[in-house]
PDB file of C-alpha atoms in Angstrom:
ATOM      1  CA  MET A 461     100.489  34.101 -31.930  1.00 53.00           C
ATOM      2  CA  GLN A 462     102.682  37.236 -30.968  1.00 56.00           C
ATOM      3  CA  ILE A 463     105.237  36.063 -33.638  1.00 60.00           C
ATOM      4  CA  ILE A 464     102.495  35.849 -36.428  1.00 58.00           C
ATOM      5  CA  LEU A 465     101.274  39.306 -35.507  1.00 55.00           C
ATOM      6  CA  ASP A 466     104.886  40.724 -35.512  1.00 58.00           C
ATOM      7  CA  TRP A 467     105.388  39.328 -39.074  1.00 53.00           C
ATOM      8  CA  LEU A 468     101.976  40.491 -40.349  1.00 57.00           C
ATOM      9  CA  ASN A 469     102.482  43.951 -39.046  1.00 58.00           C
ATOM     10  CA  GLN A 470     106.092  44.494 -39.944  1.00 59.00           C
ATOM     11  CA  PRO A 471     106.663  47.253 -42.860  1.00 57.00           C
ATOM     12  CA  LEU A 472     106.338  45.972 -46.497  1.00 56.00           C
ATOM     13  CA  PHE A 473     106.770  49.095 -48.271  1.00 58.00           C
ATOM     14  CA  SER A 474     106.367  53.034 -47.975  1.00 54.00           C
ATOM     15  CA  ALA A 475     103.593  54.701 -50.011  1.00 53.00           C
ATOM     16  CA  LEU A 476     101.554  58.101 -49.725  1.00 53.00           C
ATOM     17  CA  GLY A 477     104.017  59.437 -47.279  1.00 53.00           C
ATOM     18  CA  GLY A 478     103.849  56.392 -44.920  1.00 58.00           C
ATOM     19  CA  THR A 479     104.537  52.847 -44.288  1.00 64.00           C
ATOM     20  CA  LEU A 480     102.325  49.989 -45.160  1.00 69.00           C
ATOM     21  CA  SER A 481     102.434  46.692 -43.409  1.00 72.00           C
ATOM     22  CA  VAL A 482     102.055  43.289 -44.804  1.00 76.00           C
ATOM     23  CA  VAL A 483      98.594  42.769 -43.210  1.00 80.00           C
ATOM     24  CA  GLU A 484      97.398  46.240 -44.603  1.00 79.00           C
ATOM     25  CA  VAL A 485      98.231  45.283 -48.165  1.00 81.00           C
ATOM     26  CA  PHE A 486      97.105  41.674 -48.006  1.00 85.00           C
ATOM     27  CA  GLY A 487      93.991  42.834 -46.233  1.00 85.00           C
ATOM     28  CA  PHE A 488      93.309  45.556 -48.774  1.00 85.00           C
ATOM     29  CA  ALA A 489      93.770  42.970 -51.699  1.00 89.00           C
ATOM     30  CA  THR A 490      91.689  40.037 -50.149  1.00 92.00           C
ATOM     31  CA  GLY A 491      89.002  42.645 -48.981  1.00 89.00           C
ATOM     32  CA  LEU A 492      88.550  43.959 -52.477  1.00 89.00           C
ATOM     33  CA  LEU A 493      88.486  40.399 -54.021  1.00 92.00           C
ATOM     34  CA  ALA A 494      85.959  39.320 -51.699  1.00 91.00           C
ATOM     35  CA  VAL A 495      83.556  42.128 -52.215  1.00 88.00           C
ATOM     36  CA  TRP A 496      83.748  41.743 -55.957  1.00 89.00           C
ATOM     37  CA  LEU A 497      83.298  37.918 -55.770  1.00 91.00           C
ATOM     38  CA  THR A 498      80.157  38.594 -53.795  1.00 86.00           C
ATOM     39  CA  ALA A 499      78.574  41.077 -56.085  1.00 82.00           C
ATOM     40  CA  CYS A 500      79.300  38.316 -58.806  1.00 86.00           C
ATOM     41  CA  ARG A 501      77.601  35.704 -56.827  1.00 82.00           C
ATOM     42  CA  ASN A 502      80.733  33.521 -56.733  1.00 89.00           C
ATOM     43  CA  ILE A 503      80.852  31.191 -53.836  1.00 89.00           C
ATOM     44  CA  TRP A 504      84.796  31.894 -53.390  1.00 93.00           C
ATOM     45  CA  ASN A 505      83.849  35.032 -51.822  1.00 92.00           C
ATOM     46  CA  PHE A 506      83.558  33.136 -48.628  1.00 92.00           C
ATOM     47  CA  PRO A 507      86.897  31.506 -48.376  1.00 94.00           C
ATOM     48  CA  ILE A 508      88.647  35.041 -49.469  1.00 95.00           C
ATOM     49  CA  GLY A 509      86.548  36.890 -46.992  1.00 93.00           C
ATOM     50  CA  ILE A 510      87.466  34.461 -44.277  1.00 95.00           C
ATOM     51  CA  ALA A 511      91.123  35.134 -45.156  1.00 94.00           C
ATOM     52  CA  ASN A 512      90.468  38.883 -45.000  1.00 92.00           C
ATOM     53  CA  GLY A 513      88.814  38.493 -41.722  1.00 92.00           C
ATOM     54  CA  ALA A 514      91.869  36.928 -40.348  1.00 91.00           C
ATOM     55  CA  LEU A 515      94.156  39.352 -41.635  1.00 89.00           C
ATOM     56  CA  LEU A 516      92.156  42.513 -40.390  1.00 87.00           C
ATOM     57  CA  PHE A 517      91.877  40.815 -36.999  1.00 87.00           C
ATOM     58  CA  ALA A 518      95.650  40.795 -36.775  1.00 83.00           C
ATOM     59  CA  LEU A 519      95.744  44.324 -37.962  1.00 81.00           C
ATOM     60  CA  PHE A 520      92.784  45.542 -35.461  1.00 79.00           C
ATOM     61  CA  PHE A 521      94.332  43.506 -32.587  1.00 78.00           C
ATOM     62  CA  ASP A 522      97.755  44.987 -32.760  1.00 75.00           C
ATOM     63  CA  ALA A 523      96.288  48.492 -32.954  1.00 71.00           C
ATOM     64  CA  ARG A 524      94.306  47.733 -29.951  1.00 71.00           C
ATOM     65  CA  LEU A 525      90.858  48.194 -31.656  1.00 71.00           C
ATOM     66  CA  PHE A 526      89.394  45.266 -29.726  1.00 72.00           C
ATOM     67  CA  ALA A 527      85.767  45.646 -31.088  1.00 72.00           C
ATOM     68  CA  ASP A 528      86.907  45.815 -34.680  1.00 77.00           C
ATOM     69  CA  ALA A 529      89.013  42.644 -33.962  1.00 82.00           C
ATOM     70  CA  ALA A 530      86.254  40.904 -32.442  1.00 83.00           C
ATOM     71  CA  LEU A 531      83.864  41.794 -35.398  1.00 82.00           C
ATOM     72  CA  GLN A 532      86.463  40.117 -37.635  1.00 90.00           C
ATOM     73  CA  ILE A 533      86.052  36.776 -35.619  1.00 92.00           C
ATOM     74  CA  LEU A 534      82.286  37.017 -35.950  1.00 88.00           C
ATOM     75  CA  PHE A 535      82.769  37.768 -39.652  1.00 87.00           C
ATOM     76  CA  ILE A 536      84.909  34.296 -39.951  1.00 94.00           C
ATOM     77  CA  ILE A 537      82.052  32.278 -38.170  1.00 93.00           C
ATOM     78  CA  LEU A 538      79.334  33.939 -40.338  1.00 88.00           C
ATOM     79  CA  GLY A 539      81.494  33.401 -43.413  1.00 90.00           C
ATOM     80  CA  LEU A 540      81.857  29.734 -42.566  1.00 93.00           C
ATOM     81  CA  ALA A 541      78.122  29.338 -42.021  1.00 89.00           C
ATOM     82  CA  GLY A 542      77.407  31.325 -45.381  1.00 88.00           C
ATOM     83  CA  TRP A 543      79.892  29.127 -47.099  1.00 91.00           C
ATOM     84  CA  TRP A 544      77.961  26.072 -46.038  1.00 90.00           C
ATOM     85  CA  PHE A 545      74.339  27.510 -46.663  1.00 85.00           C
ATOM     86  CA  TRP A 546      75.709  28.515 -50.394  1.00 84.00           C
ATOM     87  CA  LEU A 547      76.985  24.963 -51.042  1.00 86.00           C
ATOM     88  CA  THR A 548      73.927  23.258 -49.634  1.00 83.00           C
ATOM     89  CA  GLY A 549      71.180  25.610 -49.982  1.00 67.00           C
ATOM     90  CA  GLY A 550      70.385  25.314 -46.168  1.00 51.00           C
ATOM     91  CA  VAL A 551      67.242  23.725 -44.941  1.00 41.00           C
ATOM     92  CA  SER A 552      64.931  25.312 -47.619  1.00 42.00           C
ATOM     93  CA  LYS A 553      67.440  24.625 -50.394  1.00 47.00           C
ATOM     94  CA  ARG A 554      66.732  28.366 -51.616  1.00 52.00           C
ATOM     95  CA  LYS A 555      69.652  29.216 -53.799  1.00 62.00           C
ATOM     96  CA  THR A 556      68.092  32.284 -55.698  1.00 82.00           C
ATOM     97  CA  ILE A 557      68.217  35.958 -54.702  1.00 88.00           C
ATOM     98  CA  ARG A 558      65.113  37.500 -53.064  1.00 90.00           C
ATOM     99  CA  ALA A 559      63.991  40.442 -51.452  1.00 92.00           C
ATOM    100  CA  SER A 560      62.962  40.333 -47.766  1.00 92.00           C
ATOM    101  CA  SER A 561      59.519  40.136 -46.732  1.00 92.00           C
ATOM    102  CA  PRO A 562      57.914  42.706 -44.576  1.00 92.00           C
ATOM    103  CA  ILE A 563      58.327  40.671 -41.376  1.00 94.00           C
ATOM    104  CA  GLU A 564      62.102  40.246 -42.429  1.00 93.00           C
ATOM    105  CA  HIS A 565      62.142  44.069 -42.756  1.00 94.00           C
ATOM    106  CA  LEU A 566      60.980  44.379 -39.201  1.00 96.00           C
ATOM    107  CA  TRP A 567      63.204  41.846 -37.835  1.00 95.00           C
ATOM    108  CA  THR A 568      66.258  43.451 -39.777  1.00 96.00           C
ATOM    109  CA  VAL A 569      65.551  46.905 -38.020  1.00 96.00           C
ATOM    110  CA  LEU A 570      64.881  45.559 -34.648  1.00 97.00           C
ATOM    111  CA  SER A 571      68.182  43.405 -34.909  1.00 96.00           C
ATOM    112  CA  VAL A 572      70.076  46.458 -35.652  1.00 96.00           C
ATOM    113  CA  VAL A 573      68.660  48.560 -33.052  1.00 97.00           C
ATOM    114  CA  ILE A 574      68.999  46.032 -30.434  1.00 97.00           C
ATOM    115  CA  LEU A 575      72.567  44.980 -31.258  1.00 95.00           C
ATOM    116  CA  VAL A 576      73.652  48.793 -31.273  1.00 95.00           C
ATOM    117  CA  GLY A 577      72.229  49.138 -27.858  1.00 96.00           C
ATOM    118  CA  VAL A 578      73.968  46.163 -26.444  1.00 94.00           C
ATOM    119  CA  LEU A 579      77.290  46.932 -28.284  1.00 90.00           C
ATOM    120  CA  TYR A 580      77.046  50.539 -27.414  1.00 92.00           C
ATOM    121  CA  ALA A 581      76.814  49.550 -23.444  1.00 93.00           C
ATOM    122  CA  ILE A 582      79.815  47.143 -23.910  1.00 88.00           C
ATOM    123  CA  LEU A 583      82.084  49.412 -25.759  1.00 84.00           C
ATOM    124  CA  THR A 584      81.277  52.261 -23.357  1.00 88.00           C
ATOM    125  CA  TRP A 585      82.149  50.008 -20.441  1.00 88.00           C
ATOM    126  CA  LEU A 586      85.377  48.922 -22.262  1.00 79.00           C
ATOM    127  CA  LYS A 587      86.145  52.930 -22.867  1.00 78.00           C
ATOM    128  CA  GLY A 588      86.058  52.782 -26.372  1.00 74.00           C
ATOM    129  CA  SER A 589      87.066  55.854 -28.441  1.00 74.00           C
ATOM    130  CA  ILE A 590      83.807  56.376 -30.254  1.00 84.00           C
ATOM    131  CA  PRO A 591      81.637  53.621 -29.099  1.00 86.00           C
ATOM    132  CA  ILE A 592      78.321  54.697 -30.785  1.00 90.00           C
ATOM    133  CA  PHE A 593      79.925  54.574 -34.224  1.00 90.00           C
ATOM    134  CA  ASP A 594      81.798  51.313 -33.448  1.00 87.00           C
ATOM    135  CA  ALA A 595      78.432  49.785 -32.280  1.00 90.00           C
ATOM    136  CA  LEU A 596      76.425  51.068 -35.287  1.00 93.00           C
ATOM    137  CA  ILE A 597      79.217  49.607 -37.693  1.00 91.00           C
ATOM    138  CA  THR A 598      79.365  46.544 -36.028  1.00 89.00           C
ATOM    139  CA  ALA A 599      75.595  45.824 -35.864  1.00 93.00           C
ATOM    140  CA  LEU A 600      75.036  46.863 -39.324  1.00 95.00           C
ATOM    141  CA  SER A 601      77.802  44.374 -40.584  1.00 92.00           C
ATOM    142  CA  ILE A 602      76.579  41.660 -38.538  1.00 92.00           C
ATOM    143  CA  VAL A 603      73.049  41.792 -39.935  1.00 95.00           C
ATOM    144  CA  ALA A 604      74.152  42.532 -43.371  1.00 95.00           C
ATOM    145  CA  GLN A 605      76.508  39.398 -43.287  1.00 88.00           C
ATOM    146  CA  TRP A 606      73.472  37.353 -42.326  1.00 91.00           C
ATOM    147  CA  LEU A 607      71.237  38.448 -45.049  1.00 93.00           C
ATOM    148  CA  LEU A 608      74.162  37.802 -47.400  1.00 89.00           C
ATOM    149  CA  ASN A 609      74.164  34.241 -46.125  1.00 85.00           C
ATOM    150  CA  ARG A 610      70.615  34.015 -46.890  1.00 86.00           C
ATOM    151  CA  LYS A 611      70.975  35.744 -50.510  1.00 88.00           C
ATOM    152  CA  ILE A 612      68.580  38.534 -49.646  1.00 93.00           C
ATOM    153  CA  LEU A 613      68.965  41.555 -51.707  1.00 94.00           C
ATOM    154  CA  GLU A 614      68.613  44.136 -48.996  1.00 95.00           C
ATOM    155  CA  THR A 615      72.101  42.957 -47.495  1.00 94.00           C
ATOM    156  CA  TRP A 616      73.704  45.441 -49.923  1.00 95.00           C
ATOM    157  CA  LEU A 617      71.746  48.465 -48.629  1.00 97.00           C
ATOM    158  CA  LEU A 618      73.068  47.515 -45.077  1.00 97.00           C
ATOM    159  CA  TRP A 619      76.705  47.399 -46.539  1.00 96.00           C
ATOM    160  CA  ILE A 620      76.239  50.502 -48.154  1.00 97.00           C
ATOM    161  CA  ALA A 621      75.246  52.233 -44.995  1.00 97.00           C
ATOM    162  CA  THR A 622      78.107  50.204 -43.099  1.00 96.00           C
ATOM    163  CA  ASP A 623      80.648  51.784 -45.737  1.00 96.00           C
ATOM    164  CA  ILE A 624      79.297  55.282 -45.422  1.00 97.00           C
ATOM    165  CA  ILE A 625      79.668  55.169 -41.751  1.00 95.00           C
ATOM    166  CA  SER A 626      83.135  53.300 -41.740  1.00 93.00           C
ATOM    167  CA  ILE A 627      85.172  55.790 -43.943  1.00 95.00           C
ATOM    168  CA  PRO A 628      85.065  58.733 -41.650  1.00 94.00           C
ATOM    169  CA  VAL A 629      85.752  56.312 -38.663  1.00 89.00           C
ATOM    170  CA  TYR A 630      88.626  54.793 -40.061  1.00 84.00           C
ATOM    171  CA  LEU A 631      90.022  58.154 -41.208  1.00 88.00           C
ATOM    172  CA  TYR A 632      89.599  59.339 -37.739  1.00 87.00           C
ATOM    173  CA  LYS A 633      91.635  56.371 -36.529  1.00 81.00           C
ATOM    174  CA  GLU A 634      94.329  57.002 -38.993  1.00 77.00           C
ATOM    175  CA  LEU A 635      93.783  53.639 -40.627  1.00 78.00           C
ATOM    176  CA  TYR A 636      93.967  55.393 -44.135  1.00 81.00           C
ATOM    177  CA  LEU A 637      94.615  52.281 -46.311  1.00 79.00           C
ATOM    178  CA  ILE A 638      91.643  50.700 -44.633  1.00 81.00           C
ATOM    179  CA  ALA A 639      89.452  53.819 -45.198  1.00 88.00           C
ATOM    180  CA  LEU A 640      90.337  53.686 -48.774  1.00 88.00           C
ATOM    181  CA  LEU A 641      89.425  50.154 -48.967  1.00 85.00           C
ATOM    182  CA  TYR A 642      86.070  50.972 -47.660  1.00 91.00           C
ATOM    183  CA  MET A 643      85.599  53.753 -50.326  1.00 94.00           C
ATOM    184  CA  VAL A 644      86.118  51.081 -52.836  1.00 91.00           C
ATOM    185  CA  PHE A 645      83.589  48.783 -50.872  1.00 90.00           C
ATOM    186  CA  LEU A 646      81.058  51.391 -51.239  1.00 95.00           C
ATOM    187  CA  VAL A 647      81.236  51.630 -54.987  1.00 94.00           C
ATOM    188  CA  LEU A 648      81.420  47.668 -55.183  1.00 90.00           C
ATOM    189  CA  ALA A 649      78.428  47.513 -52.694  1.00 93.00           C
ATOM    190  CA  CYS A 650      76.296  49.846 -55.089  1.00 95.00           C
ATOM    191  CA  ARG A 651      77.394  47.731 -58.024  1.00 92.00           C
ATOM    192  CA  GLY A 652      76.512  44.514 -56.082  1.00 91.00           C
ATOM    193  CA  TYR A 653      73.115  45.976 -55.342  1.00 94.00           C
ATOM    194  CA  GLN A 654      72.459  46.668 -59.216  1.00 94.00           C
ATOM    195  CA  LEU A 655      73.785  43.124 -59.988  1.00 91.00           C
ATOM    196  CA  TRP A 656      71.672  41.305 -57.860  1.00 92.00           C
ATOM    197  CA  ARG A 657      68.472  43.335 -58.324  1.00 93.00           C
ATOM    198  CA  ARG A 658      68.907  42.633 -61.929  1.00 92.00           C
ATOM    199  CA  GLU A 659      69.219  39.135 -61.387  1.00 89.00           C
ATOM    200  CA  MET A 660      66.403  38.632 -59.001  1.00 90.00           C
ATOM    201  CA  LEU A 661      64.027  40.494 -61.333  1.00 90.00           C
ATOM    202  CA  PHE A 662      65.120  38.324 -64.155  1.00 84.00           C
ATOM    203  CA  GLY A 663      64.428  35.169 -62.259  1.00 77.00           C
ATOM    204  CA  GLN A 664      60.999  36.408 -61.401  1.00 76.00           C
ATOM    205  CA  ALA A 665      60.367  37.304 -65.051  1.00 75.00           C
ATOM    206  CA  HIS A 666      61.246  33.932 -66.251  1.00 69.00           C
ATOM    207  CA  LYS A 667      59.805  31.867 -63.365  1.00 64.00           C
ATOM    208  CA  VAL A 668      57.492  29.300 -64.379  1.00 47.00           C
ATOM    209  CA  PRO A 669      54.375  29.186 -62.264  1.00 50.00           C
ATOM    210  CA  ARG A 670      53.850  25.869 -60.258  1.00 44.00           C
ATOM    211  CA  ALA A 671      50.350  25.578 -61.488  1.00 41.00           C
ATOM    212  CA  ALA A 672      51.496  25.473 -64.882  1.00 40.00           C
ATOM    213  CA  LEU A 673      54.206  22.826 -64.060  1.00 34.00           C
ATOM    214  CA  ALA A 674      51.419  20.749 -62.391  1.00 39.00           C
ATOM    215  CA  ALA A 675      49.357  20.950 -65.559  1.00 41.00           C
ATOM    216  CA  GLU A 676      52.047  19.400 -67.783  1.00 38.00           C
TER     217      GLU A 676
END
C-alpha cells in the first residue's frame, strides 16, 4: 500500500508557486466530473465519485488527516449503495427527484446534530487540529450523500453548506488545490440545486393523477 501512496503523492508538475502531486491533480479532475454528473443526474457520478474518494483517501492519509481519510472510505461505501439504488430504484422503485417530508426534515437535522456530537468527541480524543469544523463537515457530508442516494432535493442545500465550511478549513490546512476544488463544488452545488428543483417541479406539473389513470 505504501508503494501506491508514494506514487500517488509524487510531484507531477509545479503551479501557483507550489508542486502538485498526481493524487491532487486527478482528485481535482474526478471531483469536478463527479459533481457535474450528479447535477445532470447521470448515474456515472457514482463510479467517478468512488474513484475520487479513493484518490482523496490517499491524499489525506499521506497528510495524516485521518478524519478526512476515514470520510472518503464512508463516501466509497455510500457511493456503492447509491449506485445500486439508482440502478434498481431500491425497495420503493422511486426514481424521481422529490423534496423531503417534514419528518425527513426533522430526521435530517437530528442526524447532523448527533453525528457532529459523536464525531467531535472522537476527533477531540484523537487531538484533531480543528475538531468542531471537521466534525461538522463530516456530518453534513454523510447526511448529504444519503439524501443524494435517495434523490432528495435538499441534498444540494447540505452540499452547499458543506462547501462553504470546507473552503476556509482546507485553506487553513494549506491544501490549496482542494480548497479551489471546493470553491468550484460550491458553484456546481448551486447549479445542481437549480437543475434538480426545475426537474422536480416539471415532473409534478406533468404528473398524471392516479385517479385519472384508474378511470381509463
